[in-house]
PDB file of C-alpha atoms in Angstrom:
ATOM      1  CA  MET A   1      19.502  -4.590 -24.164  1.00  0.00           C
ATOM      2  CA  ARG A   2      22.435  -5.973 -25.955  1.00  0.00           C
ATOM      3  CA  THR A   3      25.897  -4.870 -25.033  1.00  0.00           C
ATOM      4  CA  ARG A   4      29.345  -5.628 -26.331  1.00  0.00           C
ATOM      5  CA  THR A   5      31.708  -7.291 -23.952  1.00  0.00           C
ATOM      6  CA  ALA A   6      35.461  -6.710 -23.844  1.00  0.00           C
ATOM      7  CA  ASN A   7      36.046  -9.650 -26.169  1.00  0.00           C
ATOM      8  CA  GLY A   8      33.604  -8.254 -28.677  1.00  0.00           C
ATOM      9  CA  ARG A   9      30.767 -10.742 -28.299  1.00  0.00           C
ATOM     10  CA  SER A  10      27.259  -9.450 -27.952  1.00  0.00           C
ATOM     11  CA  THR A  11      25.411 -10.370 -24.813  1.00  0.00           C
ATOM     12  CA  ARG A  12      22.289  -9.398 -22.927  1.00  0.00           C
ATOM     13  CA  LEU A  13      22.899  -7.604 -19.644  1.00  0.00           C
ATOM     14  CA  SER A  14      20.327  -9.843 -18.042  1.00  0.00           C
ATOM     15  CA  ASP A  15      22.217 -12.955 -19.192  1.00  0.00           C
ATOM     16  CA  GLU A  16      25.174 -11.984 -17.019  1.00  0.00           C
ATOM     17  CA  HIS A  17      24.221 -13.745 -13.819  1.00  0.00           C
ATOM     18  CA  ASP A  18      27.454 -13.141 -12.051  1.00  0.00           C
ATOM     19  CA  ILE A  19      27.193  -9.373 -12.335  1.00  0.00           C
ATOM     20  CA  HIS A  20      26.204  -7.461  -9.154  1.00  0.00           C
ATOM     21  CA  VAL A  21      25.538  -3.850  -9.810  1.00  0.00           C
ATOM     22  CA  PRO A  22      26.018  -1.710  -6.729  1.00  0.00           C
ATOM     23  CA  LEU A  23      23.813   1.241  -7.373  1.00  0.00           C
ATOM     24  CA  CYS A  24      23.932   4.430  -5.441  1.00  0.00           C
ATOM     25  CA  PRO A  25      20.710   4.613  -3.326  1.00  0.00           C
ATOM     26  CA  ALA A  26      20.734   8.403  -3.296  1.00  0.00           C
ATOM     27  CA  LEU A  27      20.838   8.581  -7.133  1.00  0.00           C
ATOM     28  CA  LEU A  28      18.303   5.790  -7.571  1.00  0.00           C
ATOM     29  CA  VAL A  29      15.810   7.456  -5.309  1.00  0.00           C
ATOM     30  CA  GLU A  30      16.308  10.830  -6.964  1.00  0.00           C
ATOM     31  CA  PHE A  31      15.958   9.336 -10.484  1.00  0.00           C
ATOM     32  CA  ASN A  32      12.739   7.627  -9.498  1.00  0.00           C
ATOM     33  CA  ASP A  33      11.022  10.920  -8.437  1.00  0.00           C
ATOM     34  CA  ALA A  34       7.393  10.424  -9.159  1.00  0.00           C
ATOM     35  CA  LYS A  35       7.032  14.081 -10.144  1.00  0.00           C
ATOM     36  CA  TYR A  36       9.202  13.773 -13.277  1.00  0.00           C
ATOM     37  CA  LYS A  37       7.487  12.441 -16.345  1.00  0.00           C
ATOM     38  CA  TYR A  38      10.621  10.737 -17.733  1.00  0.00           C
ATOM     39  CA  ARG A  39      11.691   9.146 -14.446  1.00  0.00           C
ATOM     40  CA  HIS A  40      11.404   5.554 -15.819  1.00  0.00           C
ATOM     41  CA  GLU A  41      13.683   6.314 -18.754  1.00  0.00           C
ATOM     42  CA  ILE A  42      16.273   8.054 -16.509  1.00  0.00           C
ATOM     43  CA  ALA A  43      16.309   5.367 -13.783  1.00  0.00           C
ATOM     44  CA  ARG A  44      16.486   2.623 -16.412  1.00  0.00           C
ATOM     45  CA  GLN A  45      19.340   4.299 -18.191  1.00  0.00           C
ATOM     46  CA  TYR A  46      21.200   4.658 -14.821  1.00  0.00           C
ATOM     47  CA  MET A  47      20.812   0.948 -14.124  1.00  0.00           C
ATOM     48  CA  LEU A  48      21.668  -0.274 -17.600  1.00  0.00           C
ATOM     49  CA  ALA A  49      24.649   2.102 -17.905  1.00  0.00           C
ATOM     50  CA  SER A  50      25.974   0.883 -14.492  1.00  0.00           C
ATOM     51  CA  GLY A  51      25.701  -2.749 -15.558  1.00  0.00           C
ATOM     52  CA  ALA A  52      27.259  -2.034 -18.927  1.00  0.00           C
ATOM     53  CA  PHE A  53      30.153  -0.324 -17.271  1.00  0.00           C
ATOM     54  CA  LEU A  54      30.868  -3.336 -15.182  1.00  0.00           C
ATOM     55  CA  ILE A  55      30.707  -5.723 -18.167  1.00  0.00           C
ATOM     56  CA  GLU A  56      32.938  -3.477 -20.349  1.00  0.00           C
ATOM     57  CA  ASN A  57      35.356  -2.824 -17.481  1.00  0.00           C
ATOM     58  CA  PRO A  58      35.721  -6.117 -15.643  1.00  0.00           C
ATOM     59  CA  THR A  59      38.883  -4.989 -13.949  1.00  0.00           C
ATOM     60  CA  LYS A  60      37.094  -2.001 -12.380  1.00  0.00           C
ATOM     61  CA  GLY A  61      34.344  -4.090 -10.731  1.00  0.00           C
ATOM     62  CA  GLY A  62      35.143  -2.720  -7.329  1.00  0.00           C
ATOM     63  CA  ASP A  63      35.352   0.907  -8.459  1.00  0.00           C
ATOM     64  CA  THR A  64      31.751   1.972  -7.715  1.00  0.00           C
ATOM     65  CA  HIS A  65      32.647   5.655  -8.108  1.00  0.00           C
ATOM     66  CA  ALA A  66      33.909   5.251 -11.653  1.00  0.00           C
ATOM     67  CA  MET A  67      30.730   3.218 -12.420  1.00  0.00           C
ATOM     68  CA  ASN A  68      28.546   5.955 -11.016  1.00  0.00           C
ATOM     69  CA  VAL A  69      30.344   8.655 -12.976  1.00  0.00           C
ATOM     70  CA  ALA A  70      30.070   6.693 -16.204  1.00  0.00           C
ATOM     71  CA  ALA A  71      26.368   5.871 -15.501  1.00  0.00           C
ATOM     72  CA  VAL A  72      25.425   9.489 -14.665  1.00  0.00           C
ATOM     73  CA  GLU A  73      27.198  10.737 -17.751  1.00  0.00           C
ATOM     74  CA  SER A  74      25.079   8.244 -19.721  1.00  0.00           C
ATOM     75  CA  VAL A  75      21.939   9.538 -17.959  1.00  0.00           C
ATOM     76  CA  LEU A  76      22.875  13.108 -18.921  1.00  0.00           C
ATOM     77  CA  LYS A  77      23.202  12.126 -22.531  1.00  0.00           C
ATOM     78  CA  VAL A  78      19.695  10.565 -22.420  1.00  0.00           C
ATOM     79  CA  TYR A  79      18.427  13.714 -20.660  1.00  0.00           C
ATOM     80  CA  SER A  80      19.927  15.879 -23.349  1.00  0.00           C
ATOM     81  CA  ALA A  81      18.177  13.720 -25.997  1.00  0.00           C
ATOM     82  CA  ILE A  82      14.904  14.008 -24.185  1.00  0.00           C
ATOM     83  CA  LEU A  83      15.320  17.821 -24.058  1.00  0.00           C
ATOM     84  CA  GLN A  84      16.003  17.952 -27.756  1.00  0.00           C
ATOM     85  CA  GLN A  85      12.612  16.313 -28.341  1.00  0.00           C
ATOM     86  CA  LYS A  86      10.681  17.959 -25.435  1.00  0.00           C
ATOM     87  CA  SER A  87      12.186  21.243 -24.376  1.00  0.00           C
ATOM     88  CA  ASP A  88       9.641  21.501 -21.494  1.00  0.00           C
ATOM     89  CA  ALA A  89      10.992  18.251 -19.939  1.00  0.00           C
ATOM     90  CA  LYS A  90      13.545  20.113 -17.821  1.00  0.00           C
ATOM     91  CA  TRP A  91      14.142  18.709 -14.328  1.00  0.00           C
ATOM     92  CA  LYS A  92      16.145  20.540 -11.687  1.00  0.00           C
ATOM     93  CA  PRO A  93      18.018  17.538 -10.276  1.00  0.00           C
ATOM     94  CA  LEU A  94      19.392  16.719 -13.785  1.00  0.00           C
ATOM     95  CA  ASP A  95      19.936  20.345 -14.600  1.00  0.00           C
ATOM     96  CA  ASP A  96      22.060  20.579 -11.455  1.00  0.00           C
ATOM     97  CA  LEU A  97      24.088  17.527 -12.597  1.00  0.00           C
ATOM     98  CA  VAL A  98      24.557  19.059 -16.065  1.00  0.00           C
ATOM     99  CA  LYS A  99      25.800  22.196 -14.436  1.00  0.00           C
ATOM    100  CA  LYS A 100      28.216  20.244 -12.214  1.00  0.00           C
ATOM    101  CA  GLN A 101      29.489  18.350 -15.259  1.00  0.00           C
ATOM    102  CA  SER A 102      30.071  21.543 -17.226  1.00  0.00           C
ATOM    103  CA  GLN A 103      31.958  22.929 -14.252  1.00  0.00           C
ATOM    104  CA  GLY A 104      34.134  19.873 -13.983  1.00  0.00           C
ATOM    105  CA  LYS A 105      32.642  19.127 -10.505  1.00  0.00           C
ATOM    106  CA  LEU A 106      30.548  16.016 -11.373  1.00  0.00           C
ATOM    107  CA  ASP A 107      33.195  13.644  -9.989  1.00  0.00           C
ATOM    108  CA  ASP A 108      33.218  15.416  -6.618  1.00  0.00           C
ATOM    109  CA  THR A 109      29.499  15.787  -6.436  1.00  0.00           C
ATOM    110  CA  LEU A 110      28.900  12.024  -7.009  1.00  0.00           C
ATOM    111  CA  ARG A 111      31.710  11.122  -4.581  1.00  0.00           C
ATOM    112  CA  LYS A 112      29.832  13.040  -1.831  1.00  0.00           C
ATOM    113  CA  GLN A 113      26.376  11.981  -2.917  1.00  0.00           C
ATOM    114  CA  CYS A 114      27.211   8.290  -3.082  1.00  0.00           C
ATOM    115  CA  LYS A 115      29.265   7.620   0.020  1.00  0.00           C
TER     116      LYS A 115
END
């Protein structure tokens, strides 16, 4: 995956050797649920969006909560795109996060889930 850094140059996330992406274990386990057909796409998006957040926001490297919110919002966009193609691809954990997002409670939910 190519991402744009703050100075505008394109780079591969994997080329950024000094980036440590502190993922939320609870989310990672949930997104890797073997029962969901699109788990690989969802988990991959979570990891890539987390890394991209850190590259694009170098001053927020210690703000894991902001990173998780941005990454989950990215996951929800991918989930929405999946549902547009496959309406039967619904999954309760992501539906619950979509609901929390629409209620303005995603921030609080992730704060509690990713302690």
